[in-house]
CSV table of C-alpha atoms (C1' of nucleotides) in Angstrom, one decimal:
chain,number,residue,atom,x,y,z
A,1,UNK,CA,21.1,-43.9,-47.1
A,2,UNK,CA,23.3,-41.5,-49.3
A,3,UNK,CA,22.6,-41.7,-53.0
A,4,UNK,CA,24.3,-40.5,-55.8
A,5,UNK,CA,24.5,-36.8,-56.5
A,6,UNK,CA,22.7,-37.4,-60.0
A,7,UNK,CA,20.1,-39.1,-58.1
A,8,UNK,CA,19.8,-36.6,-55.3
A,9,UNK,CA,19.2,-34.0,-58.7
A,10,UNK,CA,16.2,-36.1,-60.3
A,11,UNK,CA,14.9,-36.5,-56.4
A,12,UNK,CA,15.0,-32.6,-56.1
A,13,UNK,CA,12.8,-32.6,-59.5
A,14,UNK,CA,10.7,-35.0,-58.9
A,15,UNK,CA,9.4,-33.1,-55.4
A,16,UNK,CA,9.2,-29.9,-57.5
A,17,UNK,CA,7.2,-31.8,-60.5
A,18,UNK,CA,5.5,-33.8,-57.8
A,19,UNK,CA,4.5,-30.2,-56.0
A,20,UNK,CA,3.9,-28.5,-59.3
A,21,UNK,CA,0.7,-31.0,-60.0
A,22,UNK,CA,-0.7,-31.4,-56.5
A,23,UNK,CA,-0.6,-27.9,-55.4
A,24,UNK,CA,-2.1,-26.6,-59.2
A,25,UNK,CA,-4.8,-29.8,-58.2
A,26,UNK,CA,-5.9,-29.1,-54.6
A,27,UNK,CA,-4.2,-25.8,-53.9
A,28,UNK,CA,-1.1,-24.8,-51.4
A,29,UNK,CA,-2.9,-25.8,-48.2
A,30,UNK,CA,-4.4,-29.1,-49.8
A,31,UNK,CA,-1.9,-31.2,-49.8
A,32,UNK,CA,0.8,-31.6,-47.1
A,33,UNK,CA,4.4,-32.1,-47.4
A,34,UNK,CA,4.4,-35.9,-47.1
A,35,UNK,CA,1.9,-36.1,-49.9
A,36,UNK,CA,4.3,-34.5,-51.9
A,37,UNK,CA,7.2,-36.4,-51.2
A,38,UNK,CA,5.7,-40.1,-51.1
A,39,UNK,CA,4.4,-38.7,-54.6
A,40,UNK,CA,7.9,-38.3,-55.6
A,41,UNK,CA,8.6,-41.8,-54.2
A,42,UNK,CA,10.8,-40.4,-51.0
A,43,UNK,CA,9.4,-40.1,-47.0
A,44,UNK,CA,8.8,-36.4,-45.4
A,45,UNK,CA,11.9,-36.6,-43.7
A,46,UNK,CA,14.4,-36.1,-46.7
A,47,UNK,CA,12.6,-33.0,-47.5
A,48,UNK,CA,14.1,-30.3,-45.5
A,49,UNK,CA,17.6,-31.6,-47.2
A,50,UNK,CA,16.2,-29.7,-50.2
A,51,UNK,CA,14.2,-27.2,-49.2
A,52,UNK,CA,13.8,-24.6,-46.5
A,53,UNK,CA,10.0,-24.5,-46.1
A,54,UNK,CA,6.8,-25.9,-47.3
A,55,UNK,CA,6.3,-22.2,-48.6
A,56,UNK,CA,10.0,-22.4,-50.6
A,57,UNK,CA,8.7,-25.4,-52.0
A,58,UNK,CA,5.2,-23.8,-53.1
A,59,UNK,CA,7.5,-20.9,-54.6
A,60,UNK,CA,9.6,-22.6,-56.6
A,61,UNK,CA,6.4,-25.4,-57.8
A,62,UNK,CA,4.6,-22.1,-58.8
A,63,UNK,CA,7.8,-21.2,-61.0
A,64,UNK,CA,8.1,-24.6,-62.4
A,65,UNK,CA,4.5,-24.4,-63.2
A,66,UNK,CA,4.7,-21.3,-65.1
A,67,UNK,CA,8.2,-22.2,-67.1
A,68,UNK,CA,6.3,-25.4,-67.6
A,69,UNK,CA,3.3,-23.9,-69.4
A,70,UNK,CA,5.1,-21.6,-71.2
A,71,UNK,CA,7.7,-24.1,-72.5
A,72,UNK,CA,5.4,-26.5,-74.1
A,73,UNK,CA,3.3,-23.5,-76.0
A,74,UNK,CA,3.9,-25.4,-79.8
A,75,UNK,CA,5.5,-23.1,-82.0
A,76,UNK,CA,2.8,-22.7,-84.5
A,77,UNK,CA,-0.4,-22.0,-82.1
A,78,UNK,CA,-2.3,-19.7,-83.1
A,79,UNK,CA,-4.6,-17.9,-80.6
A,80,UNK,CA,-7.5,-19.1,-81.3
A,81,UNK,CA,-6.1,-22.4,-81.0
A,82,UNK,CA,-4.4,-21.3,-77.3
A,83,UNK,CA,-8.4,-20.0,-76.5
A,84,UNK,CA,-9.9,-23.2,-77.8
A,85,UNK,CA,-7.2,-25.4,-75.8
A,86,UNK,CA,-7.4,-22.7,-72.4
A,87,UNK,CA,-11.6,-22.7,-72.8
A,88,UNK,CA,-12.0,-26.7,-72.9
A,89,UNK,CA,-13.2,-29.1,-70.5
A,90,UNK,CA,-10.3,-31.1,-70.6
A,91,UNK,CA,-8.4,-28.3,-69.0
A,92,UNK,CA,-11.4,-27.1,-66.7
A,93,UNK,CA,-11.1,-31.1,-65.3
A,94,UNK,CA,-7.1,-31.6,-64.9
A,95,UNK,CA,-6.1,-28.4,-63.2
A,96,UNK,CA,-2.7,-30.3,-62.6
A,97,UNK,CA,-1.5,-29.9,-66.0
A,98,UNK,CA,-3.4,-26.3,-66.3
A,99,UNK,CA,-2.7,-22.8,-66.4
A,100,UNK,CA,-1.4,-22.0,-63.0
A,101,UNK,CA,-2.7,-18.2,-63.0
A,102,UNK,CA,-6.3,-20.3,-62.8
A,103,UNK,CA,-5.1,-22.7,-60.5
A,104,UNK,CA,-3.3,-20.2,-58.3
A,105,UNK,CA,-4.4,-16.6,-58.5
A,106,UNK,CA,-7.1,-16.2,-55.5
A,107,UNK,CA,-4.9,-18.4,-53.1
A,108,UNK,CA,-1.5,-16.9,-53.6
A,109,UNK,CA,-2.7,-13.9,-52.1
A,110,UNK,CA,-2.8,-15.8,-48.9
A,111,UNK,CA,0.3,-17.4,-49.0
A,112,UNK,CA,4.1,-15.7,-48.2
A,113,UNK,CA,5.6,-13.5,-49.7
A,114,UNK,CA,8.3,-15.8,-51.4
A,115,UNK,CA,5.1,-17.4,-53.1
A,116,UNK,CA,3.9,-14.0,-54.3
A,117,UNK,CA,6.9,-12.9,-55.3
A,118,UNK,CA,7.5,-16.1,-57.4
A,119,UNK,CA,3.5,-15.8,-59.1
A,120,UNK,CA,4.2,-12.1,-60.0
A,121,UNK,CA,6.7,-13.0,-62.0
A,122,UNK,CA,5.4,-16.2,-63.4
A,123,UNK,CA,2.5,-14.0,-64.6
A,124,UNK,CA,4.3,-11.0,-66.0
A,125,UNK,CA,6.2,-13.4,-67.9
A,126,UNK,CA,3.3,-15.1,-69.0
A,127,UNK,CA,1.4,-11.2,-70.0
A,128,UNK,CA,4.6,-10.6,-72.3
A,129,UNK,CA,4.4,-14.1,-74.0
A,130,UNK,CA,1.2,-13.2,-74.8
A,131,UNK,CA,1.6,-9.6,-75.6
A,132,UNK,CA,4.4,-11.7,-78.5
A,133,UNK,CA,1.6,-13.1,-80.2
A,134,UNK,CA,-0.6,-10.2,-80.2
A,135,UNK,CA,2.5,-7.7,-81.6
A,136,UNK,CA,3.0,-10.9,-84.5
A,137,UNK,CA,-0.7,-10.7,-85.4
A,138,UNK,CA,0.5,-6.8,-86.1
A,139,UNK,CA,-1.1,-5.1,-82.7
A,140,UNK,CA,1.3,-2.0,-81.5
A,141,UNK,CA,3.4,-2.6,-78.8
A,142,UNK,CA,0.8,-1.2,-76.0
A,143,UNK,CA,-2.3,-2.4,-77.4
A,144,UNK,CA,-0.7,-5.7,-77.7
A,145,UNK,CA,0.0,-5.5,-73.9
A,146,UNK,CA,-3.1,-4.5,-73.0
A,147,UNK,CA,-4.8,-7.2,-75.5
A,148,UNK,CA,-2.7,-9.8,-73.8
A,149,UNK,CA,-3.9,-8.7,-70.3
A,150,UNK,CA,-7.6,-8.2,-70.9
A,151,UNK,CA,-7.4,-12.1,-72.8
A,152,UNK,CA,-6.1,-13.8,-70.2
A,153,UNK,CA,-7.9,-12.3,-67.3
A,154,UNK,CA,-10.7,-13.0,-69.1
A,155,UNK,CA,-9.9,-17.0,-69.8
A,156,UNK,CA,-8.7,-17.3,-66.1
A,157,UNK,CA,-12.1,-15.8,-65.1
A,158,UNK,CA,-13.8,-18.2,-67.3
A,159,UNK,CA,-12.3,-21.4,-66.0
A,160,UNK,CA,-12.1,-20.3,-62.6
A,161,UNK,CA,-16.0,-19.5,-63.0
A,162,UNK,CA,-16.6,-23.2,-65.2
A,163,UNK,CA,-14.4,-24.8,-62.3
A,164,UNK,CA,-16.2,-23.6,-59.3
A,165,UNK,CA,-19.9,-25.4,-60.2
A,166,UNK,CA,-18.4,-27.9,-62.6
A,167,UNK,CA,-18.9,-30.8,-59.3
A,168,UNK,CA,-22.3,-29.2,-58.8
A,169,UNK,CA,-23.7,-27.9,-62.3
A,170,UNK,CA,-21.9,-29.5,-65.0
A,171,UNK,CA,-24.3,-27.9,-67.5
A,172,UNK,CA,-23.6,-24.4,-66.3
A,173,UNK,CA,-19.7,-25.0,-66.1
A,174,UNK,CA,-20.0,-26.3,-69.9
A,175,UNK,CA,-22.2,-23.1,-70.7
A,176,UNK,CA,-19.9,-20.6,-69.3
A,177,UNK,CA,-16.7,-21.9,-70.9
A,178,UNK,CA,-18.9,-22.5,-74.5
A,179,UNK,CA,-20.5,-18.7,-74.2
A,180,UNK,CA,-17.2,-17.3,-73.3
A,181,UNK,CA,-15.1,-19.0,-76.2
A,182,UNK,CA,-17.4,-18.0,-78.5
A,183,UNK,CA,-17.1,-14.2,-76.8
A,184,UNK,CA,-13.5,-14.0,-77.2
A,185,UNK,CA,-13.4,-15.4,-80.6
A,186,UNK,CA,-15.9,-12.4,-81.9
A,187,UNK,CA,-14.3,-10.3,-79.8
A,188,UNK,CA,-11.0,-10.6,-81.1
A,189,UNK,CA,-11.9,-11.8,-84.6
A,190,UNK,CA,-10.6,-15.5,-84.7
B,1,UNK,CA,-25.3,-18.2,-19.5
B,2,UNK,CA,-28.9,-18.8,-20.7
B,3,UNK,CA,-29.4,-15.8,-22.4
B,4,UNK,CA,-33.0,-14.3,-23.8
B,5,UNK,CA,-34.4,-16.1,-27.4
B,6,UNK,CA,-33.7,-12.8,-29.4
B,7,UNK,CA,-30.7,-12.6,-27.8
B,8,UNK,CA,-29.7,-15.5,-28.8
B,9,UNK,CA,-30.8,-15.3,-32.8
B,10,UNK,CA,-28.9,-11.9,-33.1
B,11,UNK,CA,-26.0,-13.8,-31.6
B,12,UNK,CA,-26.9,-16.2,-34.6
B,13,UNK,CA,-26.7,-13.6,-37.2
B,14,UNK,CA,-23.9,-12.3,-36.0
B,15,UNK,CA,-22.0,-15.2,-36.2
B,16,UNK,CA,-23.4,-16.0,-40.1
B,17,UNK,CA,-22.2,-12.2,-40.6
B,18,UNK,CA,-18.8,-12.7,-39.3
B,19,UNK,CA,-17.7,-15.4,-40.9
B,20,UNK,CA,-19.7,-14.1,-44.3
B,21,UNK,CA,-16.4,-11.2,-44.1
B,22,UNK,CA,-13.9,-13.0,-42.9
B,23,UNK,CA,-14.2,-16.2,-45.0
B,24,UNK,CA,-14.2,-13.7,-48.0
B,25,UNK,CA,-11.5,-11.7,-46.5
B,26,UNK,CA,-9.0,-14.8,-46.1
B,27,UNK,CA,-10.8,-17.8,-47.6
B,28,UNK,CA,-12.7,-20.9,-46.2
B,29,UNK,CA,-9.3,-22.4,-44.4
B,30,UNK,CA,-7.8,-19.2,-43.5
B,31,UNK,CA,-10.1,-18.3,-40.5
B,32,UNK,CA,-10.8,-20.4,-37.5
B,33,UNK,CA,-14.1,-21.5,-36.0
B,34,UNK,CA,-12.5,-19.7,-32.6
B,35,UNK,CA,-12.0,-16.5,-34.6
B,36,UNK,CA,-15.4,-16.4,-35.8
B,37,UNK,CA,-16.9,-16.6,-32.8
B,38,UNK,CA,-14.5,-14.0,-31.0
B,39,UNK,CA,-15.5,-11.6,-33.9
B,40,UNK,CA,-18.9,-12.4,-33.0
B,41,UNK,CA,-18.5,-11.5,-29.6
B,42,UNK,CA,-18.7,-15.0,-28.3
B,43,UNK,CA,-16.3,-18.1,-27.1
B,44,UNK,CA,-16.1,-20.9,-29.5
B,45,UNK,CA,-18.3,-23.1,-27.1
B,46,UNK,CA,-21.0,-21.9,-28.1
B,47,UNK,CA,-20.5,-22.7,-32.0
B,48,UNK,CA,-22.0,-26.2,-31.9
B,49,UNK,CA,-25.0,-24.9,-30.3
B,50,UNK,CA,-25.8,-22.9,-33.5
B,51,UNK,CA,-24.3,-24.9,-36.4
B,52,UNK,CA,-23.7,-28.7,-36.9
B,53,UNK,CA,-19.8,-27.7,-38.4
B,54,UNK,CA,-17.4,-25.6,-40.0
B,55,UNK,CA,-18.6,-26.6,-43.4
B,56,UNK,CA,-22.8,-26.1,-41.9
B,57,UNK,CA,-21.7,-22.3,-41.5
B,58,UNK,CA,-19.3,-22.2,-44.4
B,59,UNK,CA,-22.7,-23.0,-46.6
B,60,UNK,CA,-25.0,-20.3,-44.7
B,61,UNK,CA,-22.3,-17.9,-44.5
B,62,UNK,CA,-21.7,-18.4,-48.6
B,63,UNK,CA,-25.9,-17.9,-48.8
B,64,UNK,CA,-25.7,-14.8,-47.1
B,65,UNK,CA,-23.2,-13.2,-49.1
B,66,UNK,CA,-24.5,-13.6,-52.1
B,67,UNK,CA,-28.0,-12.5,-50.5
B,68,UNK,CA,-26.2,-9.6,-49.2
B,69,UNK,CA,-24.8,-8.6,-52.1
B,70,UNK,CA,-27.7,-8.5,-54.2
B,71,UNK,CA,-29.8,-7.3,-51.8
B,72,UNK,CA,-27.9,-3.9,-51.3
B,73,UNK,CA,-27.6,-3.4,-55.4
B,74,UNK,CA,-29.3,0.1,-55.6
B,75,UNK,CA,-32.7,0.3,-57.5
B,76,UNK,CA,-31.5,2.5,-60.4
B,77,UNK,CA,-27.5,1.1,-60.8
B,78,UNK,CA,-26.9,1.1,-64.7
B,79,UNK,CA,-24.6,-2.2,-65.9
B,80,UNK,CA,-22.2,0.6,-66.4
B,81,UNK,CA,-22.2,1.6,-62.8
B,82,UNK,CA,-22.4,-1.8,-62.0
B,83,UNK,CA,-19.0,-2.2,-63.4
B,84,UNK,CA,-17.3,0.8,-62.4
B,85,UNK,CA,-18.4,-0.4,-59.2
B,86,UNK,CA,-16.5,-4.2,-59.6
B,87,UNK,CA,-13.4,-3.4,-61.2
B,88,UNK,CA,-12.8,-0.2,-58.7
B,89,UNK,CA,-9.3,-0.6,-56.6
B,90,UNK,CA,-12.0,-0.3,-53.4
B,91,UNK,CA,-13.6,-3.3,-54.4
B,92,UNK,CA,-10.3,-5.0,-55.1
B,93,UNK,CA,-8.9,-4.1,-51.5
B,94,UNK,CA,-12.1,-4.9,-49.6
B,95,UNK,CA,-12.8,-8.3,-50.4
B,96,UNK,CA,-14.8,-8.8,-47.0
B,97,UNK,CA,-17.4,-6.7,-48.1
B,98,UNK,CA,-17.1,-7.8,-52.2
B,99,UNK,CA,-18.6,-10.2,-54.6
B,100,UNK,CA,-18.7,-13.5,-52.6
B,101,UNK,CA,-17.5,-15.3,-56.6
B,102,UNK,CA,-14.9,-13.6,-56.8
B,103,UNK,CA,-13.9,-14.2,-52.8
B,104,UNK,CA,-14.8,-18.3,-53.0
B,105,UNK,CA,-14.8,-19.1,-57.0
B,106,UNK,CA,-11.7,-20.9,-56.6
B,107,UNK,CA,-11.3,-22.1,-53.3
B,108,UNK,CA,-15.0,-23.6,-53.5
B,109,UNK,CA,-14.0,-26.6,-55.4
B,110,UNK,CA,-12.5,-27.9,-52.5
B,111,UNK,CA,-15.1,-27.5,-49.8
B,112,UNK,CA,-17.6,-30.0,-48.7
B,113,UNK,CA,-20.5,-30.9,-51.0
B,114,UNK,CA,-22.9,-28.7,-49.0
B,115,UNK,CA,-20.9,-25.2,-49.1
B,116,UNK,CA,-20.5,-26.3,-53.2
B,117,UNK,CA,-24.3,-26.3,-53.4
B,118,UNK,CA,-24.5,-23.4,-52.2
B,119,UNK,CA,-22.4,-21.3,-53.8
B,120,UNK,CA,-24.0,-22.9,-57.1
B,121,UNK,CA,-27.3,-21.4,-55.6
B,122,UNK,CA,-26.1,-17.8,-55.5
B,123,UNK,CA,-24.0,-18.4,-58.6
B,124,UNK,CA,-27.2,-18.9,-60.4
B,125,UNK,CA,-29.3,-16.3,-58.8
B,126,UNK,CA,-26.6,-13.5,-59.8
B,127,UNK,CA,-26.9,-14.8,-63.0
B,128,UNK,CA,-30.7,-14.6,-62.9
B,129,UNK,CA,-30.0,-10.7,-61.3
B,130,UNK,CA,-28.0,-9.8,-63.7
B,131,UNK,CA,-29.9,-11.4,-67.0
B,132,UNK,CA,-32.9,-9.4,-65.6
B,133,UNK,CA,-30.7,-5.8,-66.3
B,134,UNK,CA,-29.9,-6.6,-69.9
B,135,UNK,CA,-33.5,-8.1,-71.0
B,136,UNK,CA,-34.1,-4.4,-69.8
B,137,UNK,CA,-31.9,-3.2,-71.8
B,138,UNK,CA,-34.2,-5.0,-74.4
B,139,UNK,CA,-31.7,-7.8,-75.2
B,140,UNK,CA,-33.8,-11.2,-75.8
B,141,UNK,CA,-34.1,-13.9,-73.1
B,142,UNK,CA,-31.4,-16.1,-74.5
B,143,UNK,CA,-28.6,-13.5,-75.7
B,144,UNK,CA,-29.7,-11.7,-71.9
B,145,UNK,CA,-28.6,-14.8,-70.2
B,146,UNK,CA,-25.6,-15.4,-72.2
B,147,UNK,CA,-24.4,-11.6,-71.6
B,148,UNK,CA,-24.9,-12.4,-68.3
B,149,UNK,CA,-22.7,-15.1,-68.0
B,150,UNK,CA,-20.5,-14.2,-70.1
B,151,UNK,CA,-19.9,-10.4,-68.5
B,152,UNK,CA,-19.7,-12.0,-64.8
B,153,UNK,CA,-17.2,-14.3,-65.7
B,154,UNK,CA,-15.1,-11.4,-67.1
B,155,UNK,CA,-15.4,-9.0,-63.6
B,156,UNK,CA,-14.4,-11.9,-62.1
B,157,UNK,CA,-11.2,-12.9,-63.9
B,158,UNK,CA,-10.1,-8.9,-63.6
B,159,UNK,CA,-10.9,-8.9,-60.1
B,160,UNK,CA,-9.2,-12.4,-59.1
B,161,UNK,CA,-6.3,-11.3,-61.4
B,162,UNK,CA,-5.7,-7.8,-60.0
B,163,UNK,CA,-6.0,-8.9,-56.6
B,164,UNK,CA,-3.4,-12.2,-57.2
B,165,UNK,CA,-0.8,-9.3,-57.8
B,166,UNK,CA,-2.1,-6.2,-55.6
B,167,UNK,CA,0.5,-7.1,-52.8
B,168,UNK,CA,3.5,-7.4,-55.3
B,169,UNK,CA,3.0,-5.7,-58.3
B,170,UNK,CA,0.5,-2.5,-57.3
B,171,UNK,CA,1.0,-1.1,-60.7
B,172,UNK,CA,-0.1,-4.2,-62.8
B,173,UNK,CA,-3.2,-4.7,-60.6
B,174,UNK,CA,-4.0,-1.5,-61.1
B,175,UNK,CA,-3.7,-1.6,-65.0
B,176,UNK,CA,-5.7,-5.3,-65.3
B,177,UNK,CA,-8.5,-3.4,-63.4
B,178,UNK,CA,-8.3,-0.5,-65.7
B,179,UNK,CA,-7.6,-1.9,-69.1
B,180,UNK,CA,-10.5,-5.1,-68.2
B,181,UNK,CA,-13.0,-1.8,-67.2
B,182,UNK,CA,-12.3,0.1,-70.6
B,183,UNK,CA,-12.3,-3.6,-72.7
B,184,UNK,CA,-15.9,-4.1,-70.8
B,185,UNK,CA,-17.0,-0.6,-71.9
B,186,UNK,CA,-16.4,-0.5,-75.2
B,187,UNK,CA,-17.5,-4.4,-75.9
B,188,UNK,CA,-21.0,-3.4,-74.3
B,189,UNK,CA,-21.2,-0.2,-75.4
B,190,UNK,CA,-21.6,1.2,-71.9
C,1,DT,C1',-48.4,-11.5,-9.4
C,2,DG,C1',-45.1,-14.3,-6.9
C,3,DT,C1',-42.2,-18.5,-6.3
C,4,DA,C1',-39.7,-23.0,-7.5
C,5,DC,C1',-37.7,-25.4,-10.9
C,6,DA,C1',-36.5,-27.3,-15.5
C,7,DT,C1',-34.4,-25.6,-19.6
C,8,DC,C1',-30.7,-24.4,-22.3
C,9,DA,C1',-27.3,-20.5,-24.4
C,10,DG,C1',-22.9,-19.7,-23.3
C,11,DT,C1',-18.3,-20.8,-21.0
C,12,DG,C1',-13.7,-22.7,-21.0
C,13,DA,C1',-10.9,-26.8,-20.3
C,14,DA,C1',-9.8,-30.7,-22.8
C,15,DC,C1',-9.5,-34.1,-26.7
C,16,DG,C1',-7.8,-36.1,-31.0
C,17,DC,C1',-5.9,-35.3,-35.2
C,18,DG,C1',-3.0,-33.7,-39.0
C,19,DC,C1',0.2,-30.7,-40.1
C,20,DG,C1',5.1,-28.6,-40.6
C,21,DT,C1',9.3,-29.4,-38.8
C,22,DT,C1',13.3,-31.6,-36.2
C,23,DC,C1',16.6,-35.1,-35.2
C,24,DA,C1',19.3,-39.3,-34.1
C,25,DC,C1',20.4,-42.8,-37.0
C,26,DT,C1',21.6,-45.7,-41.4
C,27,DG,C1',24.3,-47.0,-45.0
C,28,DA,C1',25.9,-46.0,-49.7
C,29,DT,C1',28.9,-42.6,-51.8
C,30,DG,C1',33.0,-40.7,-53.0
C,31,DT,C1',37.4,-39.1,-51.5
C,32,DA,C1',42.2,-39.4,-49.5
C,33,DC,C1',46.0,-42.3,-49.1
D,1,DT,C1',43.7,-50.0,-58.5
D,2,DG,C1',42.6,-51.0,-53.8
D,3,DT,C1',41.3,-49.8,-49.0
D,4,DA,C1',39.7,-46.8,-44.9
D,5,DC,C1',37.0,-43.4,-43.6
D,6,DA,C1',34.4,-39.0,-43.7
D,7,DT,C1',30.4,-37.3,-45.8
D,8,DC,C1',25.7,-36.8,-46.4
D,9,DA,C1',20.9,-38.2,-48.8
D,10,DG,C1',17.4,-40.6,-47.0
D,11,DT,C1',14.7,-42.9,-43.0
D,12,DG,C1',11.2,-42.9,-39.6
D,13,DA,C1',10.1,-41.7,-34.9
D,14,DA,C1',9.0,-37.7,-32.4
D,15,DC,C1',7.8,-32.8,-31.3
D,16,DG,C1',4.8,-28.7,-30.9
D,17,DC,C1',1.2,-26.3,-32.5
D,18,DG,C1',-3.4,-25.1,-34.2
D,19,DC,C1',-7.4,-26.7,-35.6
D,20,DG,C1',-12.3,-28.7,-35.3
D,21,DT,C1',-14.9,-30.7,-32.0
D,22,DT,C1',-16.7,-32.4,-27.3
D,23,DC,C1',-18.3,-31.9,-22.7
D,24,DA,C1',-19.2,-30.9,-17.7
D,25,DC,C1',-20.5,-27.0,-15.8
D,26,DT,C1',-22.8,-22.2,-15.0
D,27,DG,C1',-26.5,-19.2,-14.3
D,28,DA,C1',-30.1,-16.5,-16.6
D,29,DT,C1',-34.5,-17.6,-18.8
D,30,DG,C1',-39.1,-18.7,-18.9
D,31,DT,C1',-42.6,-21.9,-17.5
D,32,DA,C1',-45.7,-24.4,-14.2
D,33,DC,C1',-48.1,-23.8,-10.1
DNA sequence: TGTACATCAGTGAACGCGCGTTCACTGATGTAC
DNA sequence: TGTACATCAGTGAACGCGCGTTCACTGATGTAC
């Protein structure tokens, strides 16, 4: 049944936010396309009226994801207060609202090229945000850059590392993202 | 075809071996029980006479790549060759043959229970390896462990983060492996 | 040592299932008069 | 403004494919005599 064309909008965004949490949560080839869409209160067969492929669909959740992230960054975080929140348990245990360079970056290189494409971006984007803060704290314009690229490699490697035993060794996952907080913070002074 | 006992473990081996590269070359659900038996040198028939399931040879190929790869560390490799040796573009573009974290860290979480203990297992025994070289370098037991884990997680959030972005963005991969080496280097003293 | 036979590693066809995708159909929308 | 009709978002059955898994069968192994 046709619905109206402000409808059909919130529809399309529902799928993308709908996509946006499941894939960050169980990864591009967990969750199939009528997950998606009954999670966005539709059936599977409405989908290809707004998209051309599952893989279109992971592209444009993985951009979502990183506009997403980068949108709700509060204006006055500091970043200490972005390593606290990035090196927590809370986010370690709902990837679905997380950082989607953790979530993402050692599937994506499996997945098309649209979905690459789409993550490049979404991370280079997310390097210069960074980079911001670090040239604000007074850091030159390269060794902002290179700041902001060591830091978050470094977080994503800590909560991908904290996420990969925290089912099996909950102790270890807390002592990896506690030991490597407290590394960055000496590290970078905070 | 019966074929001789011997015969028949090195077939066994070479099946563990196989999948050991390939599921580190394209993940856990990106290579078929069919293909790992072909690579083997067998016909997928004869998978269920060696392992109970996919997941069954998930777990003892995960095992054997972190056995592997500690059992091949040199006798005399410094934590600064060590390194080198991780963040290298070789060890980016061969994953097959590369640290079995950084292949399964994120992808791991959704596996059965049994391949999840086992990759805790190794996770913990790299640890242990790894402790071992800086309480040589006469760091105490406690600060030894915490370098540890704190130094792994890093290699692996440059490694996972140059390789999310070696397909589409050469140059940045390149620069997160170079920039995370020279961070390592100077925050160890290497 | 030689022979007859039970064992069993390996083969390849087949099964069931879930997935991405397609399509004929429905009925509310929104436009032309 | 009201009516008739073309449009098209959404539905649900169906398709093809690949996957993990099963199984009847084969024929070399290795054992019992």
């Amino acid at each position: 049944l046709k619905v109206t064309k402000e409808k059909a909008a919130e529809h399309h965004e529902a799928i993308i936010l709908a996509a946006s949490r499941s894939f960050r949560e169980n990864g591009f080839d967990g969750v199939g396309v009528i997950e998606v869409m009954n999670l966005a209160g539709l059936t599977h067969g409405a989908f290809y009226g707004h998209f051309q492929s599952k893989a279109a669909l992971a592209a444009e959740a993985c951009r979502f994801s990183f506009e997403e992230r980068l949108s709700v960054w509060p204006a006055g975080l500091t970043l200490a207060g972005f390593v606290s929140g990035y090196l927590s348990a809370k986010h370690r245990d709902q990837p679905s609202h997380g950082c989607p360079m953790a979530a993402f970056a050692s599937s994506v290189g499996h997945q098309p090229a649209i979905v690459k494409r789409e993550y490049a971006r979404g991370l280079e984007s997310h390097v210069r945000h960074v980079t911001a803060q670090f040239e604000a704290l007074g850091h030159g314009k390269a060794q902002a850059r290179k700041n902001a690229t060591v830091l978050l490699s470094t977080l994503v490697g800590g909560i991908v590392m904290a996420r990969s035993v925290s089912h099996t060794d909950r102790r270890l996952s807390d002592t990896i993202i506690s030991d490597m907080k407290r590394s960055i913070f000496s590290q970078y002074g905070l």
